[in-house]
XYZ file of C-alpha atoms in Angstrom:
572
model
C 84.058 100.529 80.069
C 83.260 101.243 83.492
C 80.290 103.518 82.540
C 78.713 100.594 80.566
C 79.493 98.200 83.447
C 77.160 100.717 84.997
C 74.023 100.781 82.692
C 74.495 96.766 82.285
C 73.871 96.608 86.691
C 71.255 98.889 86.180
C 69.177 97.506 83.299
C 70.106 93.692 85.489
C 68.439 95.274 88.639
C 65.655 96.706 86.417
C 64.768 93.212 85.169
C 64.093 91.950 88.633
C 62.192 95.295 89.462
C 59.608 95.171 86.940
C 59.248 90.948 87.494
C 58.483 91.739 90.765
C 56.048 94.520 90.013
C 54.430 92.316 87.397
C 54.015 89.474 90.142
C 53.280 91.900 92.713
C 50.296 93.622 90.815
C 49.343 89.669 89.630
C 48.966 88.973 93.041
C 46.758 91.978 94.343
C 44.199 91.232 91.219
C 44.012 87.444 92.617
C 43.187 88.408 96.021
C 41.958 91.578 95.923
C 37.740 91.165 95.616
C 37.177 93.036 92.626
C 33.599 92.903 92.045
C 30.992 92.101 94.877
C 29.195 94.640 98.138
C 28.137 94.403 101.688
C 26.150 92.028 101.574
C 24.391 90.940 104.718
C 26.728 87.801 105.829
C 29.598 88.171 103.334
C 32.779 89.063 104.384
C 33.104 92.854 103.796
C 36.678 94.643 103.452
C 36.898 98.337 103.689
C 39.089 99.919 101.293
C 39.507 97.893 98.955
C 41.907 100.413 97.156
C 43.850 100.892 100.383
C 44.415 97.299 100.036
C 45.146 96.619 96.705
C 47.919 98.857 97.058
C 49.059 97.358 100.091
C 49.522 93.738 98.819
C 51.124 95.756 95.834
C 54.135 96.950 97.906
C 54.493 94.457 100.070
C 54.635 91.894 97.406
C 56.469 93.686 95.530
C 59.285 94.423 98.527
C 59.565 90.855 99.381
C 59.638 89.399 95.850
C 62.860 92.048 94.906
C 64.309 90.650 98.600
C 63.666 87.012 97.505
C 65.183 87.398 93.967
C 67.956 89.028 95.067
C 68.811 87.396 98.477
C 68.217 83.797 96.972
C 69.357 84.204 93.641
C 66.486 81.851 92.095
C 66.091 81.509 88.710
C 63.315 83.971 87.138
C 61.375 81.299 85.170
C 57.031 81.500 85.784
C 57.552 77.892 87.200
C 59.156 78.923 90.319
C 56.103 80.994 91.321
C 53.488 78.234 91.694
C 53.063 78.367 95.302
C 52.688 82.025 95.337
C 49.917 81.277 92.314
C 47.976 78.660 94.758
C 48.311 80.600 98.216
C 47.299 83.805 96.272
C 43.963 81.589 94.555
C 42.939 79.985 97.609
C 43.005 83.788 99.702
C 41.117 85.216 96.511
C 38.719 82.440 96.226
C 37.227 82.943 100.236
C 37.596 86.605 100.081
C 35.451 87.112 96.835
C 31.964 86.115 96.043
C 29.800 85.609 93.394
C 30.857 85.189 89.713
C 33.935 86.206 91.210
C 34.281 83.302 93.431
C 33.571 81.109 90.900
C 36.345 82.051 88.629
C 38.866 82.022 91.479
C 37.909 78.374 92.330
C 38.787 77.546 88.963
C 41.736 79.186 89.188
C 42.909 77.995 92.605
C 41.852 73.928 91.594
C 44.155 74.643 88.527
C 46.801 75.490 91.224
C 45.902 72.313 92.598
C 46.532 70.433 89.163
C 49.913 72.092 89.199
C 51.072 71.848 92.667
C 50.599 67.572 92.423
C 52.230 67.655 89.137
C 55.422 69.708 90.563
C 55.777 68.007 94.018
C 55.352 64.537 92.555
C 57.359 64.706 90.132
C 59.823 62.613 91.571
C 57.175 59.500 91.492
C 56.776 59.304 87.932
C 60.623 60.740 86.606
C 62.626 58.102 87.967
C 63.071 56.263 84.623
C 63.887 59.957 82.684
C 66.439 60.332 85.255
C 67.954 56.821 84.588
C 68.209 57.774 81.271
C 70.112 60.565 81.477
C 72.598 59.204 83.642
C 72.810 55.806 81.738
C 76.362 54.876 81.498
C 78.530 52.856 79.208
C 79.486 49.587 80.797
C 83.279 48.292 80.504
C 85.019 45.576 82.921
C 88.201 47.113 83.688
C 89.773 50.898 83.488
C 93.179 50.829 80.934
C 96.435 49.839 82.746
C 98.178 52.723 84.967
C 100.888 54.212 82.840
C 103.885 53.575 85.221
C 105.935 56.430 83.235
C 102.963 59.115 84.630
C 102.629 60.088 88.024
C 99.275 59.939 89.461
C 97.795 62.989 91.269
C 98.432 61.709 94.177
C 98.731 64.853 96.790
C 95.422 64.939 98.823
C 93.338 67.913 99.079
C 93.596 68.262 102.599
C 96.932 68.436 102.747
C 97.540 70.503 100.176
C 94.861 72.982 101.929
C 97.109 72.553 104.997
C 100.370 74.097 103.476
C 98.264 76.545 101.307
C 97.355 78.003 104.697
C 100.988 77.718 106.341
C 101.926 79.780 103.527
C 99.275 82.461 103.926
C 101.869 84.846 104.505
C 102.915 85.452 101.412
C 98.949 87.273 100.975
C 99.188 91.213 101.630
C 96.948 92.359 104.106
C 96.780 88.436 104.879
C 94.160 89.885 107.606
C 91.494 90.844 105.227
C 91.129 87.221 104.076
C 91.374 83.193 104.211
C 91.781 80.441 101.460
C 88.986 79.255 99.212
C 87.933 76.072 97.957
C 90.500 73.992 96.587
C 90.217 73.146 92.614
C 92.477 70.468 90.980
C 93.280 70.709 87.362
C 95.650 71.105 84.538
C 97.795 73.585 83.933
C 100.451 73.498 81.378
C 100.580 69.704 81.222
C 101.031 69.906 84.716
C 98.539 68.674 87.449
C 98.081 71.508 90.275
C 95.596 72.480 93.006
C 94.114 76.163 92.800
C 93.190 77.721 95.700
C 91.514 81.298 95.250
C 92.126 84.315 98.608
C 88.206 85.063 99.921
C 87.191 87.855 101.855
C 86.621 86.772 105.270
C 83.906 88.776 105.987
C 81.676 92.099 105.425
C 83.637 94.609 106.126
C 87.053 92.955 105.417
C 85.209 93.267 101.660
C 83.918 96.290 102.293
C 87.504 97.947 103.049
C 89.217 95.300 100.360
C 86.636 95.662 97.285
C 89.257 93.168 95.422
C 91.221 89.975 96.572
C 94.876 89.808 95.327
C 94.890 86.565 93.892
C 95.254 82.488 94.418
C 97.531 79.989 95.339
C 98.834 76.786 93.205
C 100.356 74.175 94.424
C 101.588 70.693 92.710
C 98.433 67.559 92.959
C 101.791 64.921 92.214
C 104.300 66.333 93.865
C 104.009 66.552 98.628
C 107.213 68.229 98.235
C 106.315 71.032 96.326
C 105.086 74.623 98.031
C 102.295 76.778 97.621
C 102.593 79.569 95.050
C 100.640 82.129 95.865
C 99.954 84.067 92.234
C 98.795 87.781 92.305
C 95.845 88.574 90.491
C 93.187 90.908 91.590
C 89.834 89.532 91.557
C 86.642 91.836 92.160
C 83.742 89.326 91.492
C 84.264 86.353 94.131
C 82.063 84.214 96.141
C 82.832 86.390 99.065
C 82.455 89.681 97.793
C 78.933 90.992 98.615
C 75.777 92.362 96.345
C 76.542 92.575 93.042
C 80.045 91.972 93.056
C 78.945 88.521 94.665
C 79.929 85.984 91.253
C 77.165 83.821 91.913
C 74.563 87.354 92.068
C 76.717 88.503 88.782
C 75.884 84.846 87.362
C 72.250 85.179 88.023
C 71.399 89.130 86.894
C 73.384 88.085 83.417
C 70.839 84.835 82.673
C 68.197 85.329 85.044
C 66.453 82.140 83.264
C 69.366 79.188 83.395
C 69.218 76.871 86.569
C 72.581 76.411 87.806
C 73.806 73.171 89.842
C 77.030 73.257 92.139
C 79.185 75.917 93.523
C 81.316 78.136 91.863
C 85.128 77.301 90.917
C 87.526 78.568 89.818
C 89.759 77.553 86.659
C 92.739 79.402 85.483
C 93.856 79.208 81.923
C 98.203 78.027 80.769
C 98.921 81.923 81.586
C 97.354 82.033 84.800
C 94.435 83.926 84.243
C 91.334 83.159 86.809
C 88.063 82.626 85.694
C 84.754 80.976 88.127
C 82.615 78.956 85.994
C 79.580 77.137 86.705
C 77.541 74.560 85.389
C 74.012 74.882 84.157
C 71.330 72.751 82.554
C 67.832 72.109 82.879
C 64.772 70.196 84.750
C 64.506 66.582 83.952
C 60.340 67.382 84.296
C 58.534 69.745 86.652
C 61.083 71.481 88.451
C 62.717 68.353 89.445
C 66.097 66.685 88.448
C 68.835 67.838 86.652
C 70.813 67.812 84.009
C 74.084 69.388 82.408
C 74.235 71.709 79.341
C 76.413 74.137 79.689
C 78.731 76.085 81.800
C 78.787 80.126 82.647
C 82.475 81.783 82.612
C 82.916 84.983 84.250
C 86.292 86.999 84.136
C 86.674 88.046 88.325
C 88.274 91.409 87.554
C 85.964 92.774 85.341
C 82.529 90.774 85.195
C 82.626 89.801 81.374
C 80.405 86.534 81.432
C 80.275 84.486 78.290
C 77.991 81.154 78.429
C 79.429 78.191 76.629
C 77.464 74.688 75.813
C 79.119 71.430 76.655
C 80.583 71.018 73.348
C 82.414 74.507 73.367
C 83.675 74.970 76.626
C 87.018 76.393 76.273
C 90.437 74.191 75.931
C 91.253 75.222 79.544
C 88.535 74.234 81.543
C 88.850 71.134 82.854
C 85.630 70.958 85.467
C 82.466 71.994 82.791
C 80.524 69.784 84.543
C 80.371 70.655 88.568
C 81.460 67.400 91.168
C 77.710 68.712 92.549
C 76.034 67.781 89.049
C 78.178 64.428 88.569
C 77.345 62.985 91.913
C 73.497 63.476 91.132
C 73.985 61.910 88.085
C 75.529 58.898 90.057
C 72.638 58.378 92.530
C 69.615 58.734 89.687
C 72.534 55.687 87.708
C 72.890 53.579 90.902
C 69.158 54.268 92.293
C 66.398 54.174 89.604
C 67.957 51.466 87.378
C 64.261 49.910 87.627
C 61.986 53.210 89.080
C 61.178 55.162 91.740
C 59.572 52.262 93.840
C 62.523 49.658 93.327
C 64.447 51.947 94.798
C 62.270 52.092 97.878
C 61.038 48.557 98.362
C 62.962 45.521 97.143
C 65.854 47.345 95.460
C 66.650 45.174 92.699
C 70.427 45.802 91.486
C 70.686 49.172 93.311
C 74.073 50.318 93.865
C 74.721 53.383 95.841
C 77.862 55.644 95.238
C 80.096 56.266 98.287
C 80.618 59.149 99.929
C 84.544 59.154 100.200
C 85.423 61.447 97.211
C 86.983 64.712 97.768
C 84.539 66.926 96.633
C 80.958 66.531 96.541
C 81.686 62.308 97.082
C 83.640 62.246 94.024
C 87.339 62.820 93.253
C 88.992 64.375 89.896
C 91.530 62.252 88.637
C 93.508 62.238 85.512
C 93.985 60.051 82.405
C 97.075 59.661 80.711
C 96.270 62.000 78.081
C 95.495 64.503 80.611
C 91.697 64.754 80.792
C 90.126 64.872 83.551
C 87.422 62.511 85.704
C 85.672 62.434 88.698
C 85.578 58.929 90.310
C 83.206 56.958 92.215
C 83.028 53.693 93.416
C 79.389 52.289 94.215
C 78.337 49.530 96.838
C 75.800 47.324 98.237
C 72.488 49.185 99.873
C 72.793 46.585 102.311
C 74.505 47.420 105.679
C 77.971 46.321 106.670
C 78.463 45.183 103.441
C 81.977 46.496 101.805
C 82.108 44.968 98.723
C 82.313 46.984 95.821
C 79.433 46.708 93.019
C 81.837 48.606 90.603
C 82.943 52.080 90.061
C 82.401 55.147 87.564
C 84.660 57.761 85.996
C 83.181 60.597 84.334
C 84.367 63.162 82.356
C 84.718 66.396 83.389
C 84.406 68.491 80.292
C 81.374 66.489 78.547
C 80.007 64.604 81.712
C 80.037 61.461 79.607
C 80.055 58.696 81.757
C 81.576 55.107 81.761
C 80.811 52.387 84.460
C 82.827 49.645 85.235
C 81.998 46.241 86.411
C 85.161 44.679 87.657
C 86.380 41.380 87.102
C 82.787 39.466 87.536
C 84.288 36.556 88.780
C 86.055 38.687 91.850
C 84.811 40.241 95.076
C 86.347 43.793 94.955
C 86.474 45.575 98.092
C 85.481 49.047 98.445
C 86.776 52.705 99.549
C 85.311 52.414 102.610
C 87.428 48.858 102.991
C 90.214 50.176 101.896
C 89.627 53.026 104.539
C 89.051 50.778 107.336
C 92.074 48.917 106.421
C 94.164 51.400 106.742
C 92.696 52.664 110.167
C 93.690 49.240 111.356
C 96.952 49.090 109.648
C 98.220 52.576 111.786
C 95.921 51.874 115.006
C 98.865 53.499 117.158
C 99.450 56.236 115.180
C 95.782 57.255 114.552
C 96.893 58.023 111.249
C 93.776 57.494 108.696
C 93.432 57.511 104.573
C 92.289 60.276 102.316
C 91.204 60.163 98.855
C 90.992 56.587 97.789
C 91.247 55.983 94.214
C 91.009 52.444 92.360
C 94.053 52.211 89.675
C 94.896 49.165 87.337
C 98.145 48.146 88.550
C 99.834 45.795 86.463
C 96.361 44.229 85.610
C 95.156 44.047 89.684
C 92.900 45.939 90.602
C 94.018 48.969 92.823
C 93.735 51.142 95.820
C 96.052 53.873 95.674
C 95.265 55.922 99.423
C 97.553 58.462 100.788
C 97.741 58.300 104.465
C 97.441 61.439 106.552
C 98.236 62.112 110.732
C 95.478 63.352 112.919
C 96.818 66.595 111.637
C 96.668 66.179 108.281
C 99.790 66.349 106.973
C 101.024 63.349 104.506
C 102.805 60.527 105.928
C 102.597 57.020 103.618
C 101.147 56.303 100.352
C 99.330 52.859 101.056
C 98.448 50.843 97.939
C 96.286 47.533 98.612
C 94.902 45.121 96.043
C 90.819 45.417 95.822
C 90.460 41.407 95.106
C 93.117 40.636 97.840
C 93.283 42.700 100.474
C 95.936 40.928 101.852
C 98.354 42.247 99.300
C 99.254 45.747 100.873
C 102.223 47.688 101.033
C 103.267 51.361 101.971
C 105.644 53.937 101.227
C 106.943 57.266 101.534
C 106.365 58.058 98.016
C 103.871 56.857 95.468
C 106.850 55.450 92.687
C 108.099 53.810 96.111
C 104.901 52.183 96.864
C 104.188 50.712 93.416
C 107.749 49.382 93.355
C 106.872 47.362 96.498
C 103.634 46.395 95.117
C 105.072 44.787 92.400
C 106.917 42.379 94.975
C 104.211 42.147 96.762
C 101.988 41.278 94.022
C 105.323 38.900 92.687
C 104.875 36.902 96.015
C 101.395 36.551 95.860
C 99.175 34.759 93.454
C 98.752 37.646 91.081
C 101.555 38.620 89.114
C 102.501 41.409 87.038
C 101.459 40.296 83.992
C 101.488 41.801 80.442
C 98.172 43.702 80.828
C 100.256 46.314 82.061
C 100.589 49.202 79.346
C 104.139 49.168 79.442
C 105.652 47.012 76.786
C 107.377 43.869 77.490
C 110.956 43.769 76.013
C 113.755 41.360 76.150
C 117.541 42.154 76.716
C 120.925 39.579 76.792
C 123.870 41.141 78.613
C 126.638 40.752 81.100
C 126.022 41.430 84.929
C 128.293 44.078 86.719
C 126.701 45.061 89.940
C 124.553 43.432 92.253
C 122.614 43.932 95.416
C 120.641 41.311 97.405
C 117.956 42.598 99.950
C 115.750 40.076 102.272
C 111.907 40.854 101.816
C 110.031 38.804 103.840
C 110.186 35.196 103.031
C 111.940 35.801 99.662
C 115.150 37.976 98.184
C 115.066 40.709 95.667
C 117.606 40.972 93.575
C 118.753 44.357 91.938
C 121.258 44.339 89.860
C 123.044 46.712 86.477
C 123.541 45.149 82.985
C 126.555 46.247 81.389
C 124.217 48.340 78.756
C 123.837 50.214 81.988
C 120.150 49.470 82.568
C 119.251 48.500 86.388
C 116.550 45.076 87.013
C 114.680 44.032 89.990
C 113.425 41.089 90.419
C 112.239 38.639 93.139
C 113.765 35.085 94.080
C 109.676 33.772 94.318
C 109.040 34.138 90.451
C 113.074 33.337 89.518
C 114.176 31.309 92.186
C 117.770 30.946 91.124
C 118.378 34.990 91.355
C 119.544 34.510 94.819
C 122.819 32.928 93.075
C 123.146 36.062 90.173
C 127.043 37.537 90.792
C 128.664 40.116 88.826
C 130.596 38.460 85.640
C 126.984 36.220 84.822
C 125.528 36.217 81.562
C 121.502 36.862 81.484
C 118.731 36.884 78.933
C 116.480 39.114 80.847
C 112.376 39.588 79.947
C 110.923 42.826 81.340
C 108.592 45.286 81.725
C 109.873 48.867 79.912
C 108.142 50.987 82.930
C 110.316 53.920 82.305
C 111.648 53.499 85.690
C 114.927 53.631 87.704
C 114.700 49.473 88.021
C 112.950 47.887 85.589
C 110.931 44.597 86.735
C 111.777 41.704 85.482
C 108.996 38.761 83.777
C 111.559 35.990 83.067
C 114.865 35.806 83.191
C 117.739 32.859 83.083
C 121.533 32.352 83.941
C 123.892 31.374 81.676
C 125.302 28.124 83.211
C 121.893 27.690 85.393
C 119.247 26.938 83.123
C 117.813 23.510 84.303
């Protein structure tokens, strides 16, 4: 195994020496005068041989530097502004017949140069195609039996690092970039160990493994999972994942960073997303996705439609959020989006990683979220938001109730800000829910610090309809007060299914919110109710003994809320 690990680096470097030896002897034969003599008033080089061989090697030198340094992809394209330098230095050094030809050549350079660097004049409209979205108005209802991932990255990252000490020879390295995604049903936060620098990898040659850490649950502490990885981000030359990408498909052009995805047993793999130009070199978009097993190299490629069960990120945050801008930017071409701007919408820049944030569905797929707004300044109403998939990067965009103003992330941000002033405590990770049919901001709230403190949940049509908790279930049962007092209510939109009960009352407690009373209280079937005196006024008189014929909402929950409900002996 290890020996053909061996020959396969070998015959990967060879590829890039004999590229480079092709482009390097290209370039001395486009330079180099080959034909011509001292004539009186041309330009007259001595050893010519001396300097063929010299723009031989150094070409050569620097092109193996480049392809291995940058990790470009090896396609003839890249290399037309080596072609037109190399034309235009031929074309004044040679004469003659000679000089004519490399003219040619170098206008031909010319040709291709405007083609490549204006690309992104005349592509605006393929781009708009390629990120053209479904349209819907409204996201399904929030299932209130799931939990949303609700943890925010940052704090996560912040007890990852507090638990650092469970990392042998913690010295040698420091936490990764943080990944969210499934993992046995459940919603977690992957973290891999990097080197932390040169020699730490030098001495280390593998990291020991990652860490994992609930995305629904604050309470919950880092994991750290042992599992010896040799081909990282942070490991150096070959043994660098992206460099190991690149020497197995020297050809594919890669978009985003690598991440890491672990499979139900635990196993780490990096993956990254590839695709190709939209025209030129220009644009982008998604194909594929390159896995590569960190402890011994094995890279498979996979195309959108066979990515493996267990990834849940094919398609890199880098490569959605481009998508997003060419969708909200070039709806009518490249110069709309410069002058006038007719119905431009540009996505935020609030998301968690690369200004969009992976969020779950109820059947456990995942999406990255944006929400887009006006070009205009100060302007923080929202234009309507996207959720794409992570696994196909199909994309859906939603409107929003036309006939509302929805406010945006950055509202809800500023909101916030304003709500804990004193505190200086701000919001992180704002993502737009349908809440018993309104219209959502779910925001945890983090100290200067960056550990969690509230979950603040706000309505986007009425921002004056805001409540926070200590917990996310807490929150939402507030909200449905809230939204009880207001002039939304929770109406059957909701997903969870509205049932009807008769039964005899046998506990009850009263509690003052605000300007009205809600009323808990236990059936004798021994299922509990909440319910608020604004949308049943004569609650505030419910005693044990009562008889009830209760409407409500089957939520799953602790209290279910009630829709309609009357007293025996009360009804008007």
């Amino acid at each position: 195994m290890r020996r053909n690990m061996i020959r396969e680096r070998r015959v990967e470097m060879g590829s890039i020496i004999l590229l480079s030896i092709i482009i390097a002897f290209g370039t001395a034969v486009l330079v180099v005068p080959l034909t011509g003599g001292n004539e009186k008033g041309k330009p007259y080089i001595t050893g010519k041989g001396k300097f063929f061989i010299s723009i031989v090697a150094v070409v050569f030198i620097v092109a193996v530097i480049v392809y291995y340094v940058t990790n470009i992809d090896r396609n003839w394209t890249a290399l037309w502004p080596l072609f037109m330098i190399t034309t235009l230095f031929g074309f004044f050094l040679a004469d003659g017949k000679e000089r004519l030809i490399k003219g040619v050549l170098f206008l031909g350079s010319l040709i291709v140069a405007v083609y490549m660097l204006s690309a992104p004049l005349w592509n605006a409209n393929e781009k708009y195609k390629v990120a053209k979205m479904d349209q819907k108005v409204d996201i399904e209802p929030f299932d209130e039996k799931e939990k949303p991932a609700s943890v925010p990255p940052k704090f996560a990252r912040n007890k990852m690092k507090k638990a650092f000490g469970q990392v042998p020879n913690a010295s040698y390295y420091e936490l990764g970039n943080l990944q969210i995604q499934k993992v046995k049903g459940e919603y977690v936060y992957i973290a891999p160990v990097e080197f932390s620098g040169f020699f730490k990898w030098w001495k280390g040659k593998v990291t020991p493994g990652y860490f994992m850490m609930s995305a629904t649950n604050a309470d919950d502490n880092p994991k750290f999972v042992k599992r010896e990885m040799a081909y990282t981000p942070s490991s150096f030359f070959q043994k660098n994942v992206e460099r190991h990408m690149r020497l197995k498909y020297p050809t594919k052009i890669f978009y985003g960073d690598p991440q890491l995805e672990i499979d139900d047993e635990g196993k780490p793999y990096y993956i990254r997303t590839y695709g190709h130009f939209i025209s030129a070199r220009n644009g982008f978009q998604t194909t594929g996705v390159v896995v590569v097993d960190p402890a011994t190299g094995a890279t498979k490629s996979y195309s959108l439609k066979k990515v493996p069960a267990f990834i849940d990120g094919a398609v890199s945050p880098e490569a959605v959020s481009l998508q997003n801008r060419y969708f909200g930017k070039y709806v009518h071409g490249f110069w709309n989006s410069i002058f006038g701007k007719r119905d431009v919408k540009l996505p935020t820049d609030e998301g968690t990683e690369a200004n969009v944030s992976p969020v779950f569905d109820d059947h456990g797929n995942m999406y990255y979220f944006t929400d887009f707004t006006s070009p205009k300044k100060d302007v923080d109403s929202m234009l309507g938001y996207s959720l794409t998939n992570g696994r196909t990067g199909k994309a859906t965009y939603y409107t929003g109730n036309l006939q509302e103003s929805y406010m945006d992330s950055q509202g809800d941000l500023q909101i916030i800000e304003k709500k804990f002033i004193e505190k200086k405590w701000k919001g992180s990770m704002p993502i737009l829910y349908n809440f018993y049919g309104e219209a959502s901001w779910l925001t945890p709230v983090l100290d200067s610090n960056g550990f969690l403190q509230k979950y603040f949940i706000v309505s986007a049509a009425n921002p004056e309809v805001s409540v926070y908790a200590d917990t996310p279930n807490e929150a939402l049962k507030m909200y449905k007060t809230a939204l009880q007092r207001s002039d939304s209510t929770v109406n059957g939109s909701s997903k969870a299914d509205a049932k009807t009960v008769a039964g005899t009352v046998v506990r009850v407690f009263k509690e003052r919110v605000g300007d009205y009373t809600n009323v808990s209280f236990l059936l004798n079937n021994k299922e509990n109710f909440v319910v608020s005196s604004e949308l049943v006024p004569l609650a505030i008189y419910l005693q044990p003994g009562d008889r009830v014929n209760v409407k409500y909402l089957n939520t799953g929950e602790l209290f279910l809320p009630v829709k309609e409900m009357t007293i025996k002996g009360l009804e008007k």
